[in-house]
Short mmCIF file of C-alpha atoms in Angstrom, two decimals:
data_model
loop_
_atom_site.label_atom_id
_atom_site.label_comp_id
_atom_site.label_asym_id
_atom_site.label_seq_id
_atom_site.Cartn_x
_atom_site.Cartn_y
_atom_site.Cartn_z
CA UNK A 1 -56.08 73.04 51.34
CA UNK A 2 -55.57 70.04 48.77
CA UNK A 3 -58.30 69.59 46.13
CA UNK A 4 -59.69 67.01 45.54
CA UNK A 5 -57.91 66.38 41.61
CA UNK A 6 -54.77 66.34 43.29
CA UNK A 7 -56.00 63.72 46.18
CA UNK A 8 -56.87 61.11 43.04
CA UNK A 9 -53.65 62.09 41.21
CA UNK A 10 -51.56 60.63 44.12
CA UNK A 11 -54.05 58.30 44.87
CA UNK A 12 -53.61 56.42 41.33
CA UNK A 13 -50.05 56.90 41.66
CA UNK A 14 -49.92 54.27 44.48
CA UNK A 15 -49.73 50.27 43.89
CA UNK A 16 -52.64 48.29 44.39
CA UNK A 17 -52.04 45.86 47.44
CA UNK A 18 -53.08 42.89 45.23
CA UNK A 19 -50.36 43.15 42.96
CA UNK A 20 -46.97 40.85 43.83
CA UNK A 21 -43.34 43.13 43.89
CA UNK A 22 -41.31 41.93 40.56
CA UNK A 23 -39.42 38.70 41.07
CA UNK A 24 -35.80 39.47 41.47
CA UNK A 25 -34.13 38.05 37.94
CA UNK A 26 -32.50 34.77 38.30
CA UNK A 27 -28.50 33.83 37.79
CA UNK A 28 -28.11 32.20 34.63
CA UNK A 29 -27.53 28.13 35.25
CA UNK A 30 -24.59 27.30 35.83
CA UNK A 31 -23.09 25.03 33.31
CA UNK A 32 -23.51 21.21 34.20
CA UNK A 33 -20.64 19.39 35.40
CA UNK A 34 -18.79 17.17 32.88
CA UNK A 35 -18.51 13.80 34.47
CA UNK A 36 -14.98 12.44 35.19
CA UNK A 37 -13.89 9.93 32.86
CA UNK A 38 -12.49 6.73 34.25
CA UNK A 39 -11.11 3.89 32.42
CA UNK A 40 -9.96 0.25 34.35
CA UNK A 41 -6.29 -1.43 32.73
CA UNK A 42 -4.33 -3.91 33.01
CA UNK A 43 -1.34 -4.84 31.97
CA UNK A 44 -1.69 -8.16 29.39
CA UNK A 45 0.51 -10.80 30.43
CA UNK A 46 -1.40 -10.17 34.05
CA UNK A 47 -1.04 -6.98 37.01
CA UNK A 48 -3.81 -5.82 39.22
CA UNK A 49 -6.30 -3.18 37.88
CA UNK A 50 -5.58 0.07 37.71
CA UNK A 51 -7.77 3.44 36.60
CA UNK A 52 -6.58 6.44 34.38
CA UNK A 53 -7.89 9.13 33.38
CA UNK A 54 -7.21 12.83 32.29
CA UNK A 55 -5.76 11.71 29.03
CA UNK A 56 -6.35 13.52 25.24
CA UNK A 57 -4.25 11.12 22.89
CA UNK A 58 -2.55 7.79 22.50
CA UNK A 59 0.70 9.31 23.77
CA UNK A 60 -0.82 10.86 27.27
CA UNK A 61 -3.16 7.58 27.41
CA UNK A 62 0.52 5.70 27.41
CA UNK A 63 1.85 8.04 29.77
CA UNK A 64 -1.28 7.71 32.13
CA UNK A 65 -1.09 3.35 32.27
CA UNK A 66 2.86 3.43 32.54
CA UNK A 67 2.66 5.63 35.74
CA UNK A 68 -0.04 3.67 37.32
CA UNK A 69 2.20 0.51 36.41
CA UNK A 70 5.54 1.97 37.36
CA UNK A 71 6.72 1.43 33.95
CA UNK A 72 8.53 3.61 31.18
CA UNK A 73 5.37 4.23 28.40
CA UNK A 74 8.18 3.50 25.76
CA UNK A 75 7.74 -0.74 26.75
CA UNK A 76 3.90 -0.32 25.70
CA UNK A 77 3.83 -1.85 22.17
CA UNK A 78 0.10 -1.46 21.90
CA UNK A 79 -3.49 -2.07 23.47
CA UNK A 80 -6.33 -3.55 22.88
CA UNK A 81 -9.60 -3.49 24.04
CA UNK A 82 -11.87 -6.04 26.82
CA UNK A 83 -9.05 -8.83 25.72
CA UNK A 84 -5.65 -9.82 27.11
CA UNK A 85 -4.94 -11.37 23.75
CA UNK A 86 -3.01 -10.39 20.76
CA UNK A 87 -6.00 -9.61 18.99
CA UNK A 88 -6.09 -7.20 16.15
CA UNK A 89 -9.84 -6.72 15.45
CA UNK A 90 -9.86 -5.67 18.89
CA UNK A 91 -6.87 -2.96 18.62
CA UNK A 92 -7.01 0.41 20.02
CA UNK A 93 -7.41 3.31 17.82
CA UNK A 94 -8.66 6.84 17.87
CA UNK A 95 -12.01 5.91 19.42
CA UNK A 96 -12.83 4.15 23.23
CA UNK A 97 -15.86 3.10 24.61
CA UNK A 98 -16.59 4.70 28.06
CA UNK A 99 -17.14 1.42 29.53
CA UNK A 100 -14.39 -0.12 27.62
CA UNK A 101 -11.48 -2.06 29.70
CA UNK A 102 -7.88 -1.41 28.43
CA UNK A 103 -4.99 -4.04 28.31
CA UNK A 104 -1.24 -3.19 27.69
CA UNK A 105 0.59 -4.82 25.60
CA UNK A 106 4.37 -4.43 27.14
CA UNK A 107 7.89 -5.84 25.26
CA UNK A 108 8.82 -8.96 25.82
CA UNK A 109 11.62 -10.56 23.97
CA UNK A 110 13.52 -9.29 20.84
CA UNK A 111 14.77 -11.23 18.07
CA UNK A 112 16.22 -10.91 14.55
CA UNK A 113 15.25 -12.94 11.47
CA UNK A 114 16.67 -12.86 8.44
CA UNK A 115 14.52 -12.85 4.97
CA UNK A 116 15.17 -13.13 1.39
CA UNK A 117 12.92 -10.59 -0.69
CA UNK A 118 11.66 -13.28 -3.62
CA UNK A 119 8.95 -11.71 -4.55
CA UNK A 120 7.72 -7.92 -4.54
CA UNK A 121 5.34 -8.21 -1.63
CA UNK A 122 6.18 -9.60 1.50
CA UNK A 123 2.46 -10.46 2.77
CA UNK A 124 3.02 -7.95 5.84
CA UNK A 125 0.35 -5.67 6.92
CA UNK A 126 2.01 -2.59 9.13
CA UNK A 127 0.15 -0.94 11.35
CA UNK A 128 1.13 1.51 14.40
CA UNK A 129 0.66 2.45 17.88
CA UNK A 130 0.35 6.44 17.20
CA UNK A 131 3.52 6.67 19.96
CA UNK A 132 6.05 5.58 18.33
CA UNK A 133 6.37 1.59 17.42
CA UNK A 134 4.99 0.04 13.83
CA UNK A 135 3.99 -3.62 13.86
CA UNK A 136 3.07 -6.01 12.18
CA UNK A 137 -1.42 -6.42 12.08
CA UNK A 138 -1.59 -8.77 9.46
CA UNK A 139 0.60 -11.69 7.36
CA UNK A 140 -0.98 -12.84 4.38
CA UNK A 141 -1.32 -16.53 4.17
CA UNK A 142 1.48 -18.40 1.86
CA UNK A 143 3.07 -15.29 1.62
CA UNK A 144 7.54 -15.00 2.01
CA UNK A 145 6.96 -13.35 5.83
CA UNK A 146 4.41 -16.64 6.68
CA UNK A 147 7.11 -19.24 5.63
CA UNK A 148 8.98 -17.88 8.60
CA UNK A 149 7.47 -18.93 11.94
CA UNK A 150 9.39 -16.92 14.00
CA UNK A 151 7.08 -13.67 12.66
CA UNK A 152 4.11 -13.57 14.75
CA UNK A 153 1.17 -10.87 14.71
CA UNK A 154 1.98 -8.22 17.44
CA UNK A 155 5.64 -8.47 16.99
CA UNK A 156 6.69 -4.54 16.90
CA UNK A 157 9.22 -3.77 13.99
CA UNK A 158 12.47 -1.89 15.77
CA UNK A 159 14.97 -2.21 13.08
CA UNK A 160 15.32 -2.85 9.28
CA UNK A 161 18.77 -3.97 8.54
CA UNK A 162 20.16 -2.66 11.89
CA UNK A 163 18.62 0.89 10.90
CA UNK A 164 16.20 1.58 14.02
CA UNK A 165 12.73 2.66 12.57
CA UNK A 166 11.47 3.45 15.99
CA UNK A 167 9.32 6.73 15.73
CA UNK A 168 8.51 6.35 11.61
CA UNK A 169 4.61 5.65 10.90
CA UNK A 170 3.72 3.03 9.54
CA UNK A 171 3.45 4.19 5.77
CA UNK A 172 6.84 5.10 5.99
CA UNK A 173 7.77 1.57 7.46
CA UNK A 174 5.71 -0.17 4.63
CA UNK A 175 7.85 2.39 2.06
CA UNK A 176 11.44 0.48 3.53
CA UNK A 177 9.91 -2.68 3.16
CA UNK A 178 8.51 -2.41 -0.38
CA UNK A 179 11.69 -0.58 -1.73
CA UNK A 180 14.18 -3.41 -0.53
CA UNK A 181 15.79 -4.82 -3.53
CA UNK A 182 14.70 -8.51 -4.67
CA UNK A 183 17.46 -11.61 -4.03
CA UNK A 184 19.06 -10.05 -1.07
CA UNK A 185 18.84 -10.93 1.61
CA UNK A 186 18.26 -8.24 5.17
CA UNK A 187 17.34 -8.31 8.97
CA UNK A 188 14.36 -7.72 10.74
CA UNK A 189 14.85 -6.63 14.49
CA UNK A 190 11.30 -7.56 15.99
CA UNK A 191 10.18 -7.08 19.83
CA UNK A 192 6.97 -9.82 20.81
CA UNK A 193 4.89 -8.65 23.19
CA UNK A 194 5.12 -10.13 26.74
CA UNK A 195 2.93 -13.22 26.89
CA UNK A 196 1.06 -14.25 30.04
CA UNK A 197 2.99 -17.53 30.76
CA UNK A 198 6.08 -15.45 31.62
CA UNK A 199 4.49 -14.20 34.50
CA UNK A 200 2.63 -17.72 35.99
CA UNK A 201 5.00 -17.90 39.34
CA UNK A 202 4.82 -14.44 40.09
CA UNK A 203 0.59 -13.67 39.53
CA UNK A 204 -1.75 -14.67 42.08
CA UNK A 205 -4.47 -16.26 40.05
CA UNK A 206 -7.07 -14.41 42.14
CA UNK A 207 -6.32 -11.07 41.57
CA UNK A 208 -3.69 -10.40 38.74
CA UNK A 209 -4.83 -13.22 35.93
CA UNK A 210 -5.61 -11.22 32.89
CA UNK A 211 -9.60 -11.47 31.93
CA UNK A 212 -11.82 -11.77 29.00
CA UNK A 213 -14.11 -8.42 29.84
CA UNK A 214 -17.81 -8.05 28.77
CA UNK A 215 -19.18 -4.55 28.47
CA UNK A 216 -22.51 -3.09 27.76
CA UNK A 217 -23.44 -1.63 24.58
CA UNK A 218 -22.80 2.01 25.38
CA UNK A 219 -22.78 3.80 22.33
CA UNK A 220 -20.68 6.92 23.73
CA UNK A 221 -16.80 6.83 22.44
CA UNK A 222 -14.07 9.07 23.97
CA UNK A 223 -12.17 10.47 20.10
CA UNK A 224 -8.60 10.37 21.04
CA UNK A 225 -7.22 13.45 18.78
CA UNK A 226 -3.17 13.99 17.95
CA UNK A 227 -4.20 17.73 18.39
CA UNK A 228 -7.01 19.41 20.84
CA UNK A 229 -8.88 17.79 23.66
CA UNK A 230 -10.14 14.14 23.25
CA UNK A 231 -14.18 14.37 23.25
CA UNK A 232 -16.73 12.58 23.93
CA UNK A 233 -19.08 11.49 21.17
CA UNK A 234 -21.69 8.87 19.68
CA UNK A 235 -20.09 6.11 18.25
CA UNK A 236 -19.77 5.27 14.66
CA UNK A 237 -23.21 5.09 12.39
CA UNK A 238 -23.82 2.14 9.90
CA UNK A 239 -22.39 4.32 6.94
CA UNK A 240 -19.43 5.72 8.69
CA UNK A 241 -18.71 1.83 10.08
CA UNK A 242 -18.86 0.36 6.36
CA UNK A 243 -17.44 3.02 4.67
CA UNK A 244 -14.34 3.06 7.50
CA UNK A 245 -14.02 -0.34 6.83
CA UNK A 246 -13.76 0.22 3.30
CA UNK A 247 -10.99 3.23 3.49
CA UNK A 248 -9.19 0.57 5.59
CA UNK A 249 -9.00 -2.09 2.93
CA UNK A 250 -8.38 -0.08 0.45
CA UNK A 251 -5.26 1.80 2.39
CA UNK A 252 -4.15 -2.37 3.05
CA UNK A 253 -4.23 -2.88 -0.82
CA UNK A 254 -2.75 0.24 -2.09
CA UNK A 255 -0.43 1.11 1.17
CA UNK A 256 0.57 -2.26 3.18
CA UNK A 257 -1.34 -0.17 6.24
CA UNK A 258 -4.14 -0.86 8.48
CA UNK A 259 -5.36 1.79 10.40
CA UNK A 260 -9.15 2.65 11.67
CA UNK A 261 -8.67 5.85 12.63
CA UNK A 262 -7.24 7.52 9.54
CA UNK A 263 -10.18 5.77 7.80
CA UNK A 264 -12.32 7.23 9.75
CA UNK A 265 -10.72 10.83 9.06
CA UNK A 266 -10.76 10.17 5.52
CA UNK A 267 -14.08 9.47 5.91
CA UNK A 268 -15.53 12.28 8.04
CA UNK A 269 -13.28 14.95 5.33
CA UNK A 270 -15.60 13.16 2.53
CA UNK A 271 -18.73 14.47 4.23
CA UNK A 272 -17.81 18.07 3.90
CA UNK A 273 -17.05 17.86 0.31
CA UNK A 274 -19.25 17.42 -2.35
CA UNK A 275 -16.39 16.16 -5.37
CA UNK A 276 -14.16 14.00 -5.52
CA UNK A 277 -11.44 16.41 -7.18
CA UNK A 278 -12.62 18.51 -3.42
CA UNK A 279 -12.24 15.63 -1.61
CA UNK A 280 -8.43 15.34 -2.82
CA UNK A 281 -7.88 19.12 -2.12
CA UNK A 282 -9.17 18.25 1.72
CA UNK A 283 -6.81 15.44 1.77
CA UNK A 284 -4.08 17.12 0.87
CA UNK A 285 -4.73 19.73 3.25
CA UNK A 286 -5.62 17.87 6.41
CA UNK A 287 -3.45 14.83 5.66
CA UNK A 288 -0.76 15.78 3.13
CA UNK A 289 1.83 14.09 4.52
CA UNK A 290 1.11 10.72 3.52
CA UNK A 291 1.09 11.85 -0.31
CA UNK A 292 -1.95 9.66 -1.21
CA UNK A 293 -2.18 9.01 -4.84
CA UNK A 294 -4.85 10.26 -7.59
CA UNK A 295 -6.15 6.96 -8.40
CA UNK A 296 -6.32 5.63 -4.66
CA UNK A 297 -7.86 8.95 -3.79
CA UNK A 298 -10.68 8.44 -6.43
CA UNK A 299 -11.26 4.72 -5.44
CA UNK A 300 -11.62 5.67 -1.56
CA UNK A 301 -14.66 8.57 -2.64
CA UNK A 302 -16.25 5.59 -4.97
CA UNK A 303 -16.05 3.35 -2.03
CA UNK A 304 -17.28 5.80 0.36
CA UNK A 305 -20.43 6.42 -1.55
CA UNK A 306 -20.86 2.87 -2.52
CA UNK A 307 -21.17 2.74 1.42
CA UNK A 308 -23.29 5.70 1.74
CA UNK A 309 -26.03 3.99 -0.71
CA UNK A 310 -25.60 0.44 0.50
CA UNK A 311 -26.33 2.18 3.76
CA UNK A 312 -29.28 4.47 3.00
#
């Protein structure tokens, strides 16, 4: 017969009917979905619309508009962004807006010009399209290249003297150009971009008519990178705006280049350095190949934190 100690033993043993069975433990969540990215183009001298996406850099982004137009990517010269026009403040670089509308900017023409080298600077600005083609961003006014009207802004840069350049940056193509001797004369090969009257009898003004674009003020940027995935990030603060701008005007005076998006780099190395002697190490590491020198180095990091206390 059971006593009664061993009757309370099993007795406490036993859950109380009030209390709720443990909740089984939950999956972790999965990760969210990364919305596609879809961008609208057009072609500048006038097409339809088309979308792209799927692209990491200015090579695949070529790729991506020259299959939607049926088109080789080696005829895009360039693009710029929300304008058909040749515009050069409105150049693509490393950075697009997500709600930013792309025009392509495809060859048109090519012509040759010949110029005299009277002075040491020509008044060109070079900049490139990160595929393959430098052109020309910028002519300074009363300069040798102004007195000859048949340069134009936009016009890509194919050959010096019959030597095709196609595939050099554009610090290399500023090099040529600066180291031409003075009194002789040489040849520029230059390809204009299509304009939009050689298209007016076959566009439909409805549909294919290129358009000024307005956007929103998204401040989300897709960073096109030369290596890795492009991501997607805030765009530029105040400091990093100013003190690109300033990189870029001093790579114009010291270089003959324009070109955001190495500003920008230059400008995002200077934040993880605290000298400017470590600031030229970082250079030379992450962008050696332009061989910047000392005293341009040491006027970018003065600029760059002339911009950092202008900006707070």
């Amino acid at each position: 017969m059971e006593g009664a100690a061993a009757r309370e033993a099993r007795g406490a043993e036993t859950p109380r009917a009030s209390e709720p069975p443990p909740a089984p433990s939950e999956p972790p969540a999965a990760p969210r979905a990364r919305p596609r990215l879809v961008f609208r183009t057009q072609l500048a001298h006038g097409s339809p619309t088309g979308k792209i996406e799927g692209f990491t850099n200015v090579r695949e982004l070529y790729a991506k508009i020259a299959e939607a137009f049926g088109i080789a990517p080696t005829e895009i010269l360039f693009c710029t962004l929300n304008s058909h026009k040749v515009d050069m403040q409105k150049l693509l670089g490393g950075q697009i807006g997500l709600e930013d509308f792309i025009f392509a900017h495809v060859r048109g023409e090519t012509k040759e010009v010949e110029v005299t080298k009277t002075e040491d600077a020509l008044g060109l600005t070079i900049t490139d399209n990160g595929a393959g083609y430098a052109f020309i961003k910028r002519i300074k006014e009363g300069s040798i290249i102004n007195r000859i009207e048949a340069v134009c802004v936009g016009d890509s840069i194919e050959a010096i003297n019959d030597h095709s350049i196609v595939g050099c940056r554009h610090y290399e193509v500023a090099k040529m150009l600066r180291e031409l001797p003075k009194s002789q004369p040489f040849t520029l090969r230059l390809v204009q971009p299509k304009r939009a009257f050689d298209m007016i009898g076959q566009r439909s003004r409805s549909s294919k008519c290129p358009v000024e674009v307005k956007v929103t003020s998204g401040r989300e940027t897709l960073r096109l990178r030369s290596g890795g995935a492009a991501t997607v990030e805030e765009a530029p603060s105040e400091f990093e705006e100013e003190a690109s701008r300033k990189v870029d005007d001093l790579l114009e005076s010291y270089m003959g280049i324009r070109d955001p998006e190495l500003a920008s780099t230059m400008v995002e190395t200077s934040k993880k350095t605290a000298s400017a002697q470590e600031f030229a190490r970082c250079l030379d590491s992450v962008l050696g190949e332009f061989a910047f020198p000392d005293e341009f180095v040491v006027e970018v990091w003065a600029a760059i934190g002339e911009a950092r206390e202008a900006c707070g």
